[in-house]
Short mmCIF file of C-alpha atoms and ligand atoms in Angstrom, two decimals:
data_model
loop_
_atom_site.label_atom_id
_atom_site.label_comp_id
_atom_site.label_asym_id
_atom_site.label_seq_id
_atom_site.Cartn_x
_atom_site.Cartn_y
_atom_site.Cartn_z
CA MET Q 1 4.21 18.94 13.87
CA SER Q 2 2.05 21.71 12.47
CA LEU Q 3 -0.74 20.28 10.35
CA GLN Q 4 -1.71 23.68 8.97
CA ASN Q 5 1.47 24.26 6.97
CA LEU Q 6 2.04 20.90 5.38
CA GLY Q 7 1.21 21.95 1.79
CA HIS Q 8 0.40 19.19 -0.70
CA THR Q 9 1.48 16.07 1.12
CA CYS Q 10 2.20 12.44 0.35
CA VAL Q 11 1.64 9.67 2.90
CA VAL Q 12 3.89 6.79 1.97
CA GLY Q 13 4.68 3.42 3.56
CA LEU Q 14 8.37 2.87 4.21
CA GLN Q 15 8.22 -0.89 4.88
CA TRP Q 16 6.43 -3.81 3.17
CA GLY Q 17 2.94 -2.29 3.32
CA ASP Q 18 0.29 -2.27 6.06
CA GLU Q 19 2.22 0.33 8.05
CA GLY Q 20 -1.02 2.11 8.96
CA LYS Q 21 -1.24 4.54 6.04
CA GLY Q 22 -5.06 4.40 6.17
CA LYS Q 23 -5.12 5.67 9.74
CA ILE Q 24 -2.62 8.46 9.06
CA VAL Q 25 -4.44 9.59 5.92
CA ASP Q 26 -7.70 9.62 7.83
CA VAL Q 27 -6.22 11.64 10.69
CA LEU Q 28 -4.50 14.15 8.40
CA LEU Q 29 -7.48 14.64 6.10
CA GLU Q 30 -9.06 17.06 8.50
CA ASN Q 31 -6.63 19.59 6.98
CA PHE Q 32 -7.01 18.66 3.30
CA ASP Q 33 -9.60 19.06 0.55
CA VAL Q 34 -8.63 16.29 -1.87
CA VAL Q 35 -7.25 12.77 -1.38
CA VAL Q 36 -5.61 10.85 -4.24
CA ARG Q 37 -4.74 7.19 -4.74
CA TYR Q 38 -1.94 7.30 -7.31
CA GLY Q 39 -0.96 3.66 -7.71
CA GLY Q 40 -1.83 0.05 -7.05
CA GLY Q 41 -5.35 -1.35 -7.01
CA ALA Q 42 -7.51 -3.64 -4.95
CA ASN Q 43 -4.38 -5.33 -3.57
CA ALA Q 44 -4.30 -2.54 -0.98
CA GLY Q 45 -6.21 -2.84 2.27
CA HIS Q 46 -6.40 0.36 4.31
CA THR Q 47 -8.15 0.21 7.65
CA VAL Q 48 -9.82 3.17 9.29
CA LEU Q 49 -11.50 3.07 12.66
CA ILE Q 50 -14.14 5.75 13.20
CA GLY Q 51 -15.55 5.35 16.69
CA SER Q 52 -16.45 1.68 16.83
CA ASP Q 53 -17.00 1.47 13.04
CA LYS Q 54 -14.22 -0.29 11.19
CA PHE Q 55 -13.80 0.29 7.47
CA ALA Q 56 -11.40 -1.61 5.22
CA LEU Q 57 -10.92 0.00 1.83
CA HIS Q 58 -9.18 -1.65 -1.09
CA GLN Q 59 -9.89 0.15 -4.33
CA LEU Q 60 -11.19 3.42 -2.93
CA PRO Q 61 -9.06 6.04 -1.18
CA THR Q 62 -9.82 6.24 2.54
CA GLY Q 63 -10.79 9.88 2.01
CA VAL Q 64 -14.24 8.79 0.79
CA LEU Q 65 -15.08 8.41 4.47
CA ARG Q 66 -14.65 12.16 5.03
CA PRO Q 67 -17.79 13.99 3.86
CA ASN Q 68 -16.03 17.19 2.73
CA VAL Q 69 -13.09 15.63 0.95
CA HIS Q 70 -12.94 14.97 -2.80
CA ALA Q 71 -11.53 11.50 -3.46
CA VAL Q 72 -9.59 10.77 -6.64
CA ILE Q 73 -8.31 7.54 -8.15
CA ALA Q 74 -5.65 8.73 -10.56
CA CYS Q 75 -4.25 7.24 -13.76
CA GLY Q 76 -1.40 5.32 -12.12
CA ALA Q 77 -3.87 3.10 -10.28
CA VAL Q 78 -5.54 0.05 -11.81
CA ILE Q 79 -9.31 -0.20 -11.55
CA ASP Q 80 -11.26 -3.35 -10.89
CA PRO Q 81 -14.79 -2.09 -11.60
CA ALA Q 82 -16.55 -4.92 -9.75
CA THR Q 83 -14.54 -4.22 -6.59
CA LEU Q 84 -14.96 -0.47 -6.92
CA ILE Q 85 -18.73 -0.66 -7.39
CA GLY Q 86 -18.98 -3.23 -4.58
CA GLU Q 87 -17.14 -0.89 -2.21
CA VAL Q 88 -19.28 2.09 -3.18
CA ASP Q 89 -22.47 0.05 -2.61
CA ASN Q 90 -21.18 -1.29 0.72
CA LEU Q 91 -20.31 2.16 1.97
CA ARG Q 92 -23.66 3.57 0.88
CA ALA Q 93 -25.41 0.71 2.72
CA ARG Q 94 -23.47 1.78 5.82
CA GLY Q 95 -24.59 5.37 5.43
CA VAL Q 96 -21.46 6.80 3.77
CA GLY Q 97 -22.44 8.86 0.74
CA VAL Q 98 -19.82 8.36 -1.99
CA ASP Q 99 -20.51 11.33 -4.19
CA ARG Q 100 -17.25 13.22 -4.32
CA LEU Q 101 -15.32 10.50 -6.15
CA ALA Q 102 -13.43 10.87 -9.42
CA VAL Q 103 -11.89 7.96 -11.32
CA SER Q 104 -9.29 8.64 -13.98
CA ASP Q 105 -10.36 8.03 -17.56
CA ARG Q 106 -6.73 7.08 -18.26
CA ALA Q 107 -6.45 4.37 -15.61
CA GLN Q 108 -6.09 0.76 -16.72
CA LEU Q 109 -8.91 -1.72 -16.16
CA VAL Q 110 -8.34 -4.96 -14.30
CA MET Q 111 -10.01 -7.58 -16.49
CA PRO Q 112 -11.06 -11.17 -15.64
CA TRP Q 113 -8.02 -12.56 -17.46
CA HIS Q 114 -5.74 -10.54 -15.16
CA ARG Q 115 -7.17 -12.05 -12.00
CA ARG Q 116 -7.11 -15.51 -13.60
CA GLU Q 117 -3.49 -15.20 -14.72
CA ASP Q 118 -2.42 -14.00 -11.29
CA VAL Q 119 -3.62 -17.34 -9.90
CA LEU Q 120 -2.46 -19.50 -12.81
CA ALA Q 121 1.05 -18.01 -12.76
CA GLU Q 122 1.37 -18.54 -9.00
CA GLN Q 123 0.21 -22.15 -9.34
CA ALA Q 124 2.63 -22.77 -12.20
CA ALA Q 125 5.52 -21.18 -10.29
CA GLY Q 126 5.58 -23.85 -7.60
CA ALA Q 127 6.13 -23.35 -3.88
CA GLU Q 128 9.69 -22.01 -4.09
CA ALA Q 129 9.10 -19.33 -6.72
CA ARG Q 130 5.63 -18.16 -5.65
CA LEU Q 131 5.40 -14.42 -4.95
CA GLY Q 132 2.43 -14.75 -2.62
CA THR Q 133 0.41 -12.14 -4.47
CA THR Q 134 -3.01 -10.96 -3.37
CA ALA Q 135 -4.54 -12.63 -6.48
CA ARG Q 136 -6.20 -9.35 -7.49
CA GLY Q 137 -4.74 -9.39 -11.01
CA ILE Q 138 -2.33 -6.56 -10.30
CA GLY Q 139 0.85 -7.94 -11.91
CA PRO Q 140 -0.85 -9.12 -15.12
CA CYS Q 141 -2.75 -5.81 -15.46
CA TYR Q 142 0.39 -3.68 -15.12
CA SER Q 143 2.23 -6.07 -17.49
CA ASP Q 144 -0.44 -5.56 -20.13
CA LYS Q 145 -0.30 -1.80 -19.58
CA VAL Q 146 3.44 -1.72 -20.16
CA SER Q 147 3.28 -4.13 -23.11
CA ARG Q 148 0.83 -1.67 -24.72
CA ARG Q 149 -0.89 -4.39 -26.75
CA TRP Q 150 -3.50 -5.78 -24.39
CA GLY Q 151 -4.23 -3.04 -21.89
CA LEU Q 152 -7.71 -1.47 -21.74
CA ARG Q 153 -8.32 1.92 -20.18
CA VAL Q 154 -11.37 3.28 -18.39
CA CYS Q 155 -12.16 5.75 -21.22
CA GLU Q 156 -12.56 2.82 -23.65
CA LEU Q 157 -15.65 1.63 -21.75
CA PHE Q 158 -17.59 4.52 -23.25
CA ASP Q 159 -17.27 3.52 -26.92
CA ALA Q 160 -19.33 0.34 -26.75
CA ASP Q 161 -18.75 -1.05 -30.26
CA ARG Q 162 -15.08 -0.36 -30.16
CA PHE Q 163 -14.85 -1.84 -26.64
CA ARG Q 164 -16.54 -5.06 -27.80
CA SER Q 165 -14.10 -5.50 -30.63
CA ARG Q 166 -11.10 -4.75 -28.37
CA VAL Q 167 -12.33 -7.31 -25.84
CA ALA Q 168 -12.77 -9.90 -28.63
CA GLN Q 169 -9.22 -9.24 -29.81
CA VAL Q 170 -7.71 -9.56 -26.33
CA VAL Q 171 -9.81 -12.61 -25.44
CA ALA Q 172 -8.61 -14.46 -28.57
CA HIS Q 173 -5.04 -13.77 -27.49
CA LYS Q 174 -5.55 -14.67 -23.83
CA ASN Q 175 -7.38 -17.93 -24.62
CA ALA Q 176 -4.56 -19.05 -26.91
CA TYR Q 177 -1.81 -17.86 -24.58
CA PHE Q 178 -3.24 -19.31 -21.35
CA GLY Q 179 -4.09 -22.58 -23.13
CA ALA Q 180 -0.50 -22.95 -24.32
CA LEU Q 181 1.14 -21.93 -21.06
CA TYR Q 182 -1.02 -22.98 -18.16
CA ASP Q 183 -3.39 -25.64 -16.99
CA PHE Q 184 -6.28 -23.60 -18.43
CA ARG Q 185 -9.28 -25.63 -19.55
CA GLU Q 186 -12.06 -23.05 -19.56
CA THR Q 187 -12.03 -20.24 -22.12
CA PHE Q 188 -13.05 -16.61 -21.81
CA ASN Q 189 -16.16 -15.54 -23.66
CA ALA Q 190 -15.71 -12.12 -25.22
CA ASP Q 191 -19.43 -11.26 -25.36
CA THR Q 192 -20.06 -12.18 -21.74
CA ILE Q 193 -17.11 -10.09 -20.56
CA ALA Q 194 -17.96 -7.12 -22.76
CA ASP Q 195 -21.60 -7.21 -21.52
CA GLU Q 196 -20.42 -7.32 -17.92
CA TYR Q 197 -17.99 -4.42 -18.33
CA LEU Q 198 -20.42 -2.27 -20.33
CA ALA Q 199 -22.87 -2.67 -17.45
CA PHE Q 200 -20.09 -1.54 -15.09
CA ALA Q 201 -19.56 1.46 -17.39
CA GLU Q 202 -23.03 2.74 -16.58
CA ARG Q 203 -22.30 2.56 -12.87
CA LEU Q 204 -18.84 4.14 -13.24
CA ASN Q 205 -19.95 6.91 -15.57
CA PRO Q 206 -20.79 9.51 -12.87
CA PHE Q 207 -17.30 9.17 -11.43
CA VAL Q 208 -15.13 9.11 -14.55
CA ALA Q 209 -13.11 12.27 -15.14
CA ASP Q 210 -9.89 13.71 -16.47
CA THR Q 211 -8.33 13.64 -13.01
CA THR Q 212 -5.11 15.32 -14.18
CA THR Q 213 -7.03 18.46 -15.13
CA LEU Q 214 -9.20 18.13 -12.03
CA LEU Q 215 -6.10 18.09 -9.79
CA ALA Q 216 -4.43 20.96 -11.62
CA ASP Q 217 -7.60 23.04 -11.25
CA ALA Q 218 -7.96 22.09 -7.58
CA MET Q 219 -4.38 23.15 -6.84
CA ALA Q 220 -4.81 26.39 -8.79
CA ASP Q 221 -7.91 27.06 -6.63
CA GLY Q 222 -5.82 26.71 -3.49
CA LYS Q 223 -7.20 23.30 -2.51
CA ARG Q 224 -4.90 21.15 -0.39
CA VAL Q 225 -4.10 17.71 -1.79
CA LEU Q 226 -3.10 14.59 0.15
CA TYR Q 227 -1.65 11.65 -1.77
CA GLU Q 228 -2.48 8.27 -0.24
CA GLY Q 229 0.32 5.83 -0.98
CA ALA Q 230 -0.59 2.18 -1.34
CA GLN Q 231 1.67 -0.75 -0.50
CA GLY Q 232 5.09 0.12 0.91
CA SER Q 233 8.37 1.36 -0.49
CA LEU Q 234 10.00 -2.06 -0.02
CA LEU Q 235 7.36 -3.40 -2.44
CA ASP Q 236 8.26 -0.79 -5.09
CA ILE Q 237 8.81 -2.31 -8.53
CA ASP Q 238 12.22 -0.59 -8.87
CA HIS Q 239 13.43 -0.05 -5.34
CA GLY Q 240 11.85 -2.91 -3.43
CA THR Q 241 12.99 -6.45 -2.71
CA TYR Q 242 12.57 -7.51 -6.36
CA PRO Q 243 11.01 -9.82 -7.50
CA PHE Q 244 9.06 -10.05 -4.24
CA VAL Q 245 7.38 -6.71 -4.86
CA THR Q 246 4.20 -5.40 -6.39
CA SER Q 247 4.05 -4.02 -9.95
CA SER Q 248 3.73 -0.30 -9.31
CA SER Q 249 5.86 2.60 -8.13
CA THR Q 250 4.72 2.67 -4.52
CA GLY Q 251 7.10 5.34 -3.23
CA VAL Q 252 6.89 9.10 -3.55
CA GLY Q 253 8.43 8.71 -7.01
CA GLY Q 254 5.10 7.27 -8.14
CA VAL Q 255 3.09 10.38 -7.24
CA ALA Q 256 4.09 12.62 -10.13
CA SER Q 257 3.57 10.04 -12.87
CA GLY Q 258 0.70 8.21 -11.16
CA ALA Q 259 -1.34 11.31 -10.42
CA GLY Q 260 -0.10 13.46 -13.31
CA VAL Q 261 1.09 16.31 -11.11
CA PRO Q 262 4.41 18.18 -11.03
CA PRO Q 263 6.86 16.62 -8.53
CA THR Q 264 7.67 20.11 -7.28
CA SER Q 265 4.08 20.53 -6.06
CA ILE Q 266 4.65 18.06 -3.21
CA ARG Q 267 5.72 19.94 -0.11
CA SER Q 268 5.66 17.32 2.65
CA VAL Q 269 6.15 13.59 2.81
CA ILE Q 270 4.94 11.62 5.81
CA GLY Q 271 6.81 8.30 5.89
CA VAL Q 272 4.75 5.72 7.77
CA LEU Q 273 6.45 2.94 9.71
CA LYS Q 274 5.45 0.42 12.29
CA ALA Q 275 7.60 0.31 15.41
CA TYR Q 276 8.52 -3.22 14.23
CA SER Q 277 8.34 -4.93 10.83
CA THR Q 278 5.70 -7.03 9.09
CA ARG Q 279 5.41 -8.60 5.70
CA VAL Q 280 2.63 -10.59 4.06
CA GLY Q 281 3.39 -12.85 1.12
CA ALA Q 282 6.72 -14.33 0.11
CA GLY Q 283 10.16 -12.74 0.02
CA PRO Q 284 13.15 -12.04 2.20
CA PHE Q 285 12.62 -10.61 5.67
CA PRO Q 286 15.94 -10.56 7.56
CA THR Q 287 14.53 -9.60 10.97
CA GLU Q 288 11.59 -12.02 10.91
CA LEU Q 289 10.88 -13.70 14.25
CA HIS Q 290 9.95 -17.35 13.88
CA ASP Q 291 9.37 -17.81 17.60
CA ALA Q 292 6.96 -16.88 20.38
CA LEU Q 293 8.08 -13.23 20.21
CA GLY Q 294 6.85 -13.06 16.61
CA ASP Q 295 3.54 -14.60 17.69
CA GLN Q 296 3.31 -12.08 20.54
CA ILE Q 297 3.65 -9.16 18.10
CA ARG Q 298 1.13 -10.74 15.69
CA GLU Q 299 -1.49 -11.20 18.37
CA ALA Q 300 -0.88 -7.87 20.14
CA GLY Q 301 -0.92 -5.94 16.85
CA GLY Q 302 -3.77 -7.89 15.19
CA GLU Q 303 -1.39 -8.63 12.34
CA TYR Q 304 -3.67 -10.38 9.87
CA GLY Q 305 -3.98 -9.13 6.28
CA THR Q 306 -6.75 -6.63 5.56
CA THR Q 307 -7.11 -7.87 1.98
CA THR Q 308 -6.48 -11.61 2.24
CA GLY Q 309 -6.75 -12.37 5.97
CA ARG Q 310 -3.31 -14.05 5.84
CA PRO Q 311 -1.31 -13.95 9.09
CA ARG Q 312 1.39 -11.32 8.65
CA ARG Q 313 5.00 -12.32 9.24
CA CYS Q 314 6.38 -10.25 12.13
CA GLY Q 315 9.87 -9.21 13.22
CA TRP Q 316 12.01 -6.49 14.74
CA PHE Q 317 12.42 -3.04 13.20
CA ASP Q 318 14.84 -3.13 10.28
CA ALA Q 319 16.70 0.19 10.14
CA VAL Q 320 18.85 -0.98 7.21
CA ALA Q 321 15.81 -1.50 4.99
CA ALA Q 322 14.01 1.60 6.32
CA SER Q 323 17.09 3.80 5.77
CA TYR Q 324 17.05 2.69 2.15
CA THR Q 325 13.41 3.69 1.68
CA VAL Q 326 13.99 6.94 3.53
CA ARG Q 327 16.57 7.69 0.86
CA THR Q 328 14.18 6.88 -2.00
CA SER Q 329 11.15 8.73 -0.57
CA GLY Q 330 12.74 11.57 1.44
CA PRO Q 331 10.16 11.88 4.23
CA THR Q 332 9.96 15.28 5.91
CA ARG Q 333 8.44 13.61 9.00
CA LEU Q 334 8.02 10.03 10.17
CA ALA Q 335 4.81 8.56 11.55
CA VAL Q 336 5.72 5.63 13.82
CA LEU Q 337 2.69 3.47 14.52
CA HIS Q 338 1.88 0.55 16.78
CA LEU Q 339 4.10 1.74 19.61
CA ASP Q 340 1.42 0.23 21.89
CA THR Q 341 1.96 -3.20 20.31
CA LEU Q 342 5.53 -3.29 21.63
CA SER Q 343 4.43 -2.85 25.26
CA GLY Q 344 5.22 -5.95 27.30
CA PHE Q 345 8.69 -6.83 26.00
CA ASP Q 346 11.69 -6.80 28.37
CA GLU Q 347 13.89 -5.89 25.41
CA VAL Q 348 13.24 -4.50 21.94
CA LYS Q 349 15.66 -4.79 19.04
CA ILE Q 350 16.59 -2.72 16.01
CA CYS Q 351 18.53 -4.19 13.09
CA VAL Q 352 21.44 -1.91 12.14
CA GLY Q 353 23.37 -4.12 9.74
CA TYR Q 354 23.34 -7.41 7.86
CA GLN Q 355 26.22 -9.85 8.24
CA TRP Q 356 26.72 -11.65 4.90
CA ARG Q 357 29.61 -14.12 4.84
CA ASP Q 358 32.59 -12.02 5.94
CA GLN Q 359 31.02 -8.72 4.92
CA MET Q 360 28.89 -6.26 6.82
CA MET Q 361 26.13 -4.78 4.65
CA ASN Q 362 24.61 -1.50 5.72
CA THR Q 363 22.19 -1.08 2.86
CA LEU Q 364 19.78 -3.25 0.88
CA PRO Q 365 21.63 -5.23 -1.79
CA ALA Q 366 20.33 -5.37 -5.37
CA ALA Q 367 20.80 -9.13 -5.21
CA THR Q 368 17.73 -9.65 -3.07
CA TYR Q 369 18.40 -13.41 -2.80
CA ARG Q 370 21.44 -12.64 -0.63
CA LEU Q 371 19.04 -11.44 2.04
CA ASP Q 372 18.08 -15.09 2.57
CA ASP Q 373 21.60 -15.71 3.89
CA VAL Q 374 22.21 -12.63 6.02
CA THR Q 375 22.31 -12.57 9.79
CA PRO Q 376 20.82 -9.37 11.18
CA VAL Q 377 23.00 -7.37 13.54
CA PHE Q 378 20.83 -6.01 16.34
CA GLU Q 379 21.02 -3.21 18.83
CA THR Q 380 19.14 -4.15 21.98
CA HIS Q 381 17.14 -1.54 23.88
CA ALA Q 382 15.22 -1.67 27.13
CA GLY Q 383 11.53 -2.45 26.59
CA TRP Q 384 8.54 -1.13 28.49
CA HIS Q 385 5.57 -2.83 30.12
CA GLU Q 386 3.22 0.09 30.62
CA ASP Q 387 0.06 0.36 28.52
CA VAL Q 388 0.71 3.42 26.34
CA SER Q 389 -2.59 3.41 24.47
CA SER Q 390 -3.98 6.37 26.37
CA CYS Q 391 -0.81 8.51 26.16
CA ARG Q 392 -1.37 11.69 24.16
CA SER Q 393 2.06 13.30 24.41
CA LEU Q 394 5.65 12.12 24.16
CA ASN Q 395 6.20 13.11 27.77
CA ALA Q 396 3.48 10.72 28.89
CA LEU Q 397 5.34 7.77 27.36
CA PRO Q 398 7.66 5.57 29.45
CA LYS Q 399 11.28 6.69 29.26
CA SER Q 400 12.43 3.58 27.40
CA ALA Q 401 9.68 4.02 24.76
CA ARG Q 402 10.84 7.62 24.22
CA ALA Q 403 14.44 6.44 23.94
CA TYR Q 404 13.40 3.82 21.38
CA LEU Q 405 11.64 6.45 19.25
CA SER Q 406 14.64 8.79 19.48
CA ARG Q 407 16.92 6.06 18.29
CA LEU Q 408 14.67 5.27 15.29
CA SER Q 409 14.62 8.94 14.38
CA GLU Q 410 18.41 9.16 14.72
CA LEU Q 411 19.03 6.07 12.59
CA LEU Q 412 16.64 7.28 9.88
CA LYS Q 413 17.91 10.87 10.10
CA THR Q 414 14.33 12.19 10.09
CA PRO Q 415 12.23 13.80 12.82
CA ILE Q 416 9.18 11.95 14.09
CA GLY Q 417 5.96 13.93 13.61
CA ILE Q 418 3.34 11.40 14.65
CA VAL Q 419 3.28 8.39 16.99
CA GLY Q 420 0.45 5.84 16.94
CA VAL Q 421 -0.61 4.24 20.21
CA GLY Q 422 -3.72 2.45 18.96
CA PRO Q 423 -5.95 2.12 15.89
CA ALA Q 424 -8.46 4.87 16.80
CA ARG Q 425 -8.27 8.42 15.44
CA ASP Q 426 -7.50 9.90 18.84
CA GLN Q 427 -4.83 7.32 19.70
CA THR Q 428 -2.35 9.57 18.02
CA ILE Q 429 0.46 11.70 19.41
CA PHE Q 430 1.40 14.77 17.36
CA VAL Q 431 4.98 15.64 18.19
CA GLU Q 432 5.64 19.34 18.72
CA GLY Q 433 8.13 21.11 16.51
P1 LIG A 501 -2.29 0.25 5.64
O1 LIG A 501 -2.43 -0.75 4.55
O2 LIG A 501 -0.94 0.87 5.68
O3 LIG A 501 -3.38 1.29 5.65
O4 LIG A 501 -2.44 -0.56 7.02
P2 LIG A 501 -3.54 -1.69 7.35
O5 LIG A 501 -4.84 -1.02 7.56
O6 LIG A 501 -3.47 -2.81 6.37
O7 LIG A 501 -2.95 -2.27 8.71
C1 LIG A 501 -2.69 -1.46 9.81
C2 LIG A 501 -3.49 -1.97 11.01
O8 LIG A 501 -3.02 -1.38 12.17
C3 LIG A 501 -4.98 -1.63 10.93
O9 LIG A 501 -5.71 -2.66 11.53
C4 LIG A 501 -5.06 -0.34 11.78
O10 LIG A 501 -6.35 -0.16 12.35
C5 LIG A 501 -4.04 -0.64 12.84
N1 LIG A 501 -3.35 0.51 13.41
C6 LIG A 501 -2.95 1.66 12.83
N2 LIG A 501 -2.20 2.38 13.70
C7 LIG A 501 -2.14 1.68 14.84
C8 LIG A 501 -1.48 1.89 16.10
O11 LIG A 501 -0.79 2.88 16.33
N3 LIG A 501 -1.64 0.91 17.05
C9 LIG A 501 -2.40 -0.21 16.82
N4 LIG A 501 -2.49 -1.12 17.79
N5 LIG A 501 -3.03 -0.43 15.64
C10 LIG A 501 -2.88 0.49 14.68
P1 LIG A 502 -1.37 -1.87 1.56
O1 LIG A 502 -1.74 -0.69 0.69
C1 LIG A 502 0.98 -5.47 2.21
C2 LIG A 502 2.19 -7.72 -1.33
C3 LIG A 502 1.55 -9.10 -1.51
C4 LIG A 502 2.69 -9.81 -2.20
C5 LIG A 502 3.25 -8.73 -3.12
C6 LIG A 502 2.72 -8.79 -4.55
O2 LIG A 502 -2.51 -2.42 2.33
O3 LIG A 502 -0.17 -1.56 2.38
P2 LIG A 502 0.39 -8.14 -5.65
O4 LIG A 502 -0.98 -8.70 -5.40
O5 LIG A 502 0.49 -6.67 -5.44
O6 LIG A 502 0.95 -8.57 -6.97
O7 LIG A 502 1.31 -8.86 -4.53
O8 LIG A 502 2.89 -7.50 -2.55
N1 LIG A 502 1.22 -6.61 -1.17
C7 LIG A 502 0.96 -6.02 -0.01
N2 LIG A 502 1.42 -6.28 1.24
N3 LIG A 502 0.16 -4.42 2.00
C8 LIG A 502 -0.28 -4.12 0.77
O9 LIG A 502 -1.01 -3.01 0.49
C9 LIG A 502 0.09 -4.95 -0.31
N4 LIG A 502 -0.18 -4.96 -1.64
C10 LIG A 502 0.54 -5.97 -2.14
O10 LIG A 502 1.26 -9.68 -0.26
O11 LIG A 502 3.69 -10.15 -1.27
MG1 LIG A 503 -2.96 -2.75 4.30
#
């Protein structure tokens, strides 16, 4: 895969998140000038390993770790100022200068009532209906954005008197609403919250910009832009396993609206997949392994959430679900990560259909709840036992690992451009052609 001719590129997860987007963005950024987070918020957790230094970024794009790259958080993302400032301070304490960062003045602010409602709503839902959110206030913040009545945007932080009166208005509503609906005994204090956020405004001020204009100018100047998808396409609000999804457009469809750029400007899409499947939080997962094999994948792959530390649910590769997200995001190349994690299995499986009652399903149904009753239909392939973590070309991989990759590519009708054989930057195979 030639990295020179990619054009403006989107890196997007094709499963339920945590596919390794952070690593791929980090590796590709050598060839780009600007990196953009276009959706989601501090629910994301993108890990980058630079030498022996591990960084986990939530609110910031991973590009802030690259000294020559401009990092942008665009208007489709939601901004939790405390998290953002905390990450900037942490990085600076570790010697990473965060100077080339722009935060959209149009992005919505995550407010204390969003984080609180995320928790209250999950508690009220009861065990069966819980979504297993990251408790970062994402759903309530996007709900307020779409409702148009209670959302606050970054630009509003810079008109202090107006901001105070808007906060007072929203707080009166939230106190009444939460008190009526939830077990909510405390109340929000408008002055305390406004003071806190106006202090954040001073810290955010150097970063706040009209990122739509900034991106248009950068592209006109010939700068190369990389869009860093957050979450995965199966968590997309429209195309994912609703309602067990996040609240944003996580797929490539989210780039144009989330970043405010023309869809036609995107030339390449790198669809990131693990060589197996994981999911964190609630929701259907047809190929989930509830046995020792699932534990083996979890331990070998270090499958614990970057944001919440929760053990990730693990299972075989689901080509039915991935084919669906390939259709919605149209990757030009696949990046298949964690091939090393599958070393040590006698057999590896790929799900190619779902048996539901007397029907065979070969795509994701809209009625997500039916996925609880499907039996996955597997193809079984020979596994491999060799350690592949130092392989740097496809030819160096065991024959059965190569056959497995070819089959994934064939099922998803997309060439593989990158294979991951470990978390480090150099544990990456770039496939020729
Ligand atoms: P993201 O949310 O998509 O950026 O992914 P996360 O960072 O949440 O989770 C991916 C994890 O896998 C991180 O710990 C990465 O360091 C790690 N990782 C990425 N690629 C590989 C790979 O090819 N092999 C192994 N073993 N780990 C990888
Ligand atoms: P990255 O960018 C994996 C999941 C949560 C939950 C559902 C809704 O690291 O791939 P939310 O807090 O967004 O309302 O939670 O979505 N989820 C993720 N799972 N990776 C992520 O991000 C996720 N962001 C949200 O676990 O099931
Ligand atoms: Mg993650």
